[in-house]
């Protein structure tokens, strides 16, 4: 989908300690979305992708958590952006290097051994799942948007 395979590594490599506040923030559930005040670096990373009407969420997947295979409905995003389901794309950016027990699957492709800043992208009709069967939380940035016309290949 994206013709320029950029990564968020340059932005992420400069973040340390309190700037990666998802580790320290107290909130209900596993997600902070843009309406709840994601840090500025989330927007900085999201702007690296050729999308508009962008929404971001930080996601912390605790050890023992499994998100079964599903297709996103994007109900809140559709209301926010006033777009059709078929026009929506999602990106997850891995905020840390892969750790034992961290998994992501898109359709039939299983992702492990990722490096900080690498990402996976998909369209609304693609099934995906995530799991953390390891001892440490898994942190990702979820970016939702509509492709800019010039980015569709």
PDB file of N, CA, C and O in Angstrom, residues 3 7 13 28-29 31 34-35 41 50-51 55 67 74 78 81 85 87 91-92 95 102-103 113 125 147 149 153:
ATOM      1  N   UNK A   3       3.904   3.458  -0.776  1.00  0.00           N
ATOM      2  CA  UNK A   3       4.980   3.318  -1.756  1.00  0.00           C
ATOM      3  C   UNK A   3       6.344   3.647  -1.157  1.00  0.00           C
ATOM      4  O   UNK A   3       7.352   3.183  -1.642  1.00  0.00           O
ATOM      5  N   UNK A   7      10.098   4.235   8.308  1.00  0.00           N
ATOM      6  CA  UNK A   7       9.874   3.699   9.649  1.00  0.00           C
ATOM      7  C   UNK A   7       9.867   4.832  10.637  1.00  0.00           C
ATOM      8  O   UNK A   7      10.292   5.949  10.333  1.00  0.00           O
ATOM      9  N   UNK A  13      13.906   6.464  18.400  1.00  0.00           N
ATOM     10  CA  UNK A  13      15.238   6.297  18.985  1.00  0.00           C
ATOM     11  C   UNK A  13      15.596   7.449  19.912  1.00  0.00           C
ATOM     12  O   UNK A  13      16.419   7.289  20.799  1.00  0.00           O
ATOM     13  N   UNK A  28      -7.672   3.376  32.503  1.00  0.00           N
ATOM     14  CA  UNK A  28      -8.492   2.172  32.513  1.00  0.00           C
ATOM     15  C   UNK A  28      -8.319   1.447  31.193  1.00  0.00           C
ATOM     16  O   UNK A  28      -8.383   2.052  30.138  1.00  0.00           O
ATOM     17  N   UNK A  29      -8.110   0.158  31.235  1.00  0.00           N
ATOM     18  CA  UNK A  29      -7.954  -0.625  30.023  1.00  0.00           C
ATOM     19  C   UNK A  29      -6.542  -0.573  29.498  1.00  0.00           C
ATOM     20  O   UNK A  29      -5.613  -0.155  30.182  1.00  0.00           O
ATOM     21  N   UNK A  31      -5.648   0.921  26.411  1.00  0.00           N
ATOM     22  CA  UNK A  31      -5.481   1.820  25.285  1.00  0.00           C
ATOM     23  C   UNK A  31      -5.669   3.274  25.699  1.00  0.00           C
ATOM     24  O   UNK A  31      -6.514   3.588  26.522  1.00  0.00           O
ATOM     25  N   UNK A  34      -6.314   9.275  20.849  1.00  0.00           N
ATOM     26  CA  UNK A  34      -5.987  10.688  20.637  1.00  0.00           C
ATOM     27  C   UNK A  34      -6.916  11.621  21.408  1.00  0.00           C
ATOM     28  O   UNK A  34      -6.528  12.721  21.762  1.00  0.00           O
ATOM     29  N   UNK A  35      -8.121  11.213  21.723  1.00  0.00           N
ATOM     30  CA  UNK A  35      -9.047  12.052  22.488  1.00  0.00           C
ATOM     31  C   UNK A  35      -8.642  12.128  23.957  1.00  0.00           C
ATOM     32  O   UNK A  35      -9.037  13.038  24.662  1.00  0.00           O
ATOM     33  N   UNK A  41       4.678  12.866  20.259  1.00  0.00           N
ATOM     34  CA  UNK A  41       5.438  11.990  19.368  1.00  0.00           C
ATOM     35  C   UNK A  41       4.548  11.024  18.609  1.00  0.00           C
ATOM     36  O   UNK A  41       4.921  10.560  17.539  1.00  0.00           O
ATOM     37  N   UNK A  50       1.282   8.376   4.604  1.00  0.00           N
ATOM     38  CA  UNK A  50       0.455   9.176   3.693  1.00  0.00           C
ATOM     39  C   UNK A  50      -1.044   8.958   3.939  1.00  0.00           C
ATOM     40  O   UNK A  50      -1.771   8.398   3.119  1.00  0.00           O
ATOM     41  N   UNK A  51      -1.496   9.416   5.096  1.00  0.00           N
ATOM     42  CA  UNK A  51      -2.900   9.268   5.504  1.00  0.00           C
ATOM     43  C   UNK A  51      -3.444  10.630   5.908  1.00  0.00           C
ATOM     44  O   UNK A  51      -2.688  11.515   6.308  1.00  0.00           O
ATOM     45  N   UNK A  55      -6.318   9.123  13.298  1.00  0.00           N
ATOM     46  CA  UNK A  55      -6.556   8.888  14.712  1.00  0.00           C
ATOM     47  C   UNK A  55      -5.447   7.984  15.227  1.00  0.00           C
ATOM     48  O   UNK A  55      -4.994   7.084  14.516  1.00  0.00           O
ATOM     49  N   UNK A  67      -5.736 -11.225  21.711  1.00  0.00           N
ATOM     50  CA  UNK A  67      -6.801 -10.593  20.948  1.00  0.00           C
ATOM     51  C   UNK A  67      -7.080 -11.518  19.770  1.00  0.00           C
ATOM     52  O   UNK A  67      -6.291 -11.590  18.833  1.00  0.00           O
ATOM     53  N   UNK A  74     -14.346  -0.304  13.124  1.00  0.00           N
ATOM     54  CA  UNK A  74     -14.049   1.132  13.011  1.00  0.00           C
ATOM     55  C   UNK A  74     -15.271   2.005  13.258  1.00  0.00           C
ATOM     56  O   UNK A  74     -15.376   3.105  12.710  1.00  0.00           O
ATOM     57  N   UNK A  78     -15.429   5.812  11.893  1.00  0.00           N
ATOM     58  CA  UNK A  78     -16.353   6.153  10.809  1.00  0.00           C
ATOM     59  C   UNK A  78     -17.203   7.366  11.197  1.00  0.00           C
ATOM     60  O   UNK A  78     -17.413   8.271  10.387  1.00  0.00           O
ATOM     61  N   UNK A  81     -14.605  10.485  11.214  1.00  0.00           N
ATOM     62  CA  UNK A  81     -14.064  10.925   9.927  1.00  0.00           C
ATOM     63  C   UNK A  81     -15.110  11.006   8.824  1.00  0.00           C
ATOM     64  O   UNK A  81     -14.817  11.525   7.742  1.00  0.00           O
ATOM     65  N   UNK A  85     -16.264   2.341   5.415  1.00  0.00           N
ATOM     66  CA  UNK A  85     -15.390   1.315   5.971  1.00  0.00           C
ATOM     67  C   UNK A  85     -14.288   0.912   4.991  1.00  0.00           C
ATOM     68  O   UNK A  85     -13.133   0.744   5.366  1.00  0.00           O
ATOM     69  N   UNK A  87     -12.631   2.498   2.881  1.00  0.00           N
ATOM     70  CA  UNK A  87     -11.562   3.466   2.626  1.00  0.00           C
ATOM     71  C   UNK A  87     -10.535   3.543   3.760  1.00  0.00           C
ATOM     72  O   UNK A  87      -9.523   4.223   3.631  1.00  0.00           O
ATOM     73  N   UNK A  91      -2.395   1.075  10.675  1.00  0.00           N
ATOM     74  CA  UNK A  91      -0.969   0.781  10.799  1.00  0.00           C
ATOM     75  C   UNK A  91      -0.702   0.550  12.277  1.00  0.00           C
ATOM     76  O   UNK A  91      -1.233   1.274  13.122  1.00  0.00           O
ATOM     77  N   UNK A  92       0.080  -0.469  12.606  1.00  0.00           N
ATOM     78  CA  UNK A  92       0.613  -0.543  13.964  1.00  0.00           C
ATOM     79  C   UNK A  92       2.127  -0.414  13.863  1.00  0.00           C
ATOM     80  O   UNK A  92       2.768  -1.010  13.002  1.00  0.00           O
ATOM     81  N   UNK A  95       6.698  -0.195  19.164  1.00  0.00           N
ATOM     82  CA  UNK A  95       7.418   0.836  19.910  1.00  0.00           C
ATOM     83  C   UNK A  95       8.674   0.330  20.592  1.00  0.00           C
ATOM     84  O   UNK A  95       9.476   1.133  21.076  1.00  0.00           O
ATOM     85  N   UNK A 102       5.831 -12.178  22.170  1.00  0.00           N
ATOM     86  CA  UNK A 102       5.038 -11.146  21.500  1.00  0.00           C
ATOM     87  C   UNK A 102       4.770 -11.573  20.061  1.00  0.00           C
ATOM     88  O   UNK A 102       5.703 -11.905  19.329  1.00  0.00           O
ATOM     89  N   UNK A 103       3.482 -11.552  19.671  1.00  0.00           N
ATOM     90  CA  UNK A 103       3.100 -12.008  18.339  1.00  0.00           C
ATOM     91  C   UNK A 103       2.073 -11.080  17.721  1.00  0.00           C
ATOM     92  O   UNK A 103       1.255 -10.484  18.415  1.00  0.00           O
ATOM     93  N   UNK A 113      10.096 -11.025  15.918  1.00  0.00           N
ATOM     94  CA  UNK A 113      11.463 -10.507  15.747  1.00  0.00           C
ATOM     95  C   UNK A 113      11.504  -9.110  15.117  1.00  0.00           C
ATOM     96  O   UNK A 113      12.469  -8.763  14.452  1.00  0.00           O
ATOM     97  N   UNK A 125     -10.706  -4.848   5.471  1.00  0.00           N
ATOM     98  CA  UNK A 125     -11.254  -6.205   5.326  1.00  0.00           C
ATOM     99  C   UNK A 125     -10.295  -7.313   5.767  1.00  0.00           C
ATOM    100  O   UNK A 125     -10.660  -8.486   5.757  1.00  0.00           O
ATOM    101  N   UNK A 147      -6.085   6.759   3.140  1.00  0.00           N
ATOM    102  CA  UNK A 147      -4.923   7.060   2.302  1.00  0.00           C
ATOM    103  C   UNK A 147      -5.092   8.339   1.487  1.00  0.00           C
ATOM    104  O   UNK A 147      -6.181   8.615   0.978  1.00  0.00           O
ATOM    105  N   UNK A 149      -4.643  10.327  -1.862  1.00  0.00           N
ATOM    106  CA  UNK A 149      -4.781   9.818  -3.234  1.00  0.00           C
ATOM    107  C   UNK A 149      -3.442   9.449  -3.852  1.00  0.00           C
ATOM    108  O   UNK A 149      -3.320   8.451  -4.528  1.00  0.00           O
ATOM    109  N   UNK A 153      -1.021   2.660  -4.432  1.00  0.00           N
ATOM    110  CA  UNK A 153      -0.232   2.049  -5.515  1.00  0.00           C
ATOM    111  C   UNK A 153      -0.969   0.919  -6.160  1.00  0.00           C
ATOM    112  O   UNK A 153      -1.896   0.383  -5.656  1.00  0.00           O
TER     113      UNK A 153
END
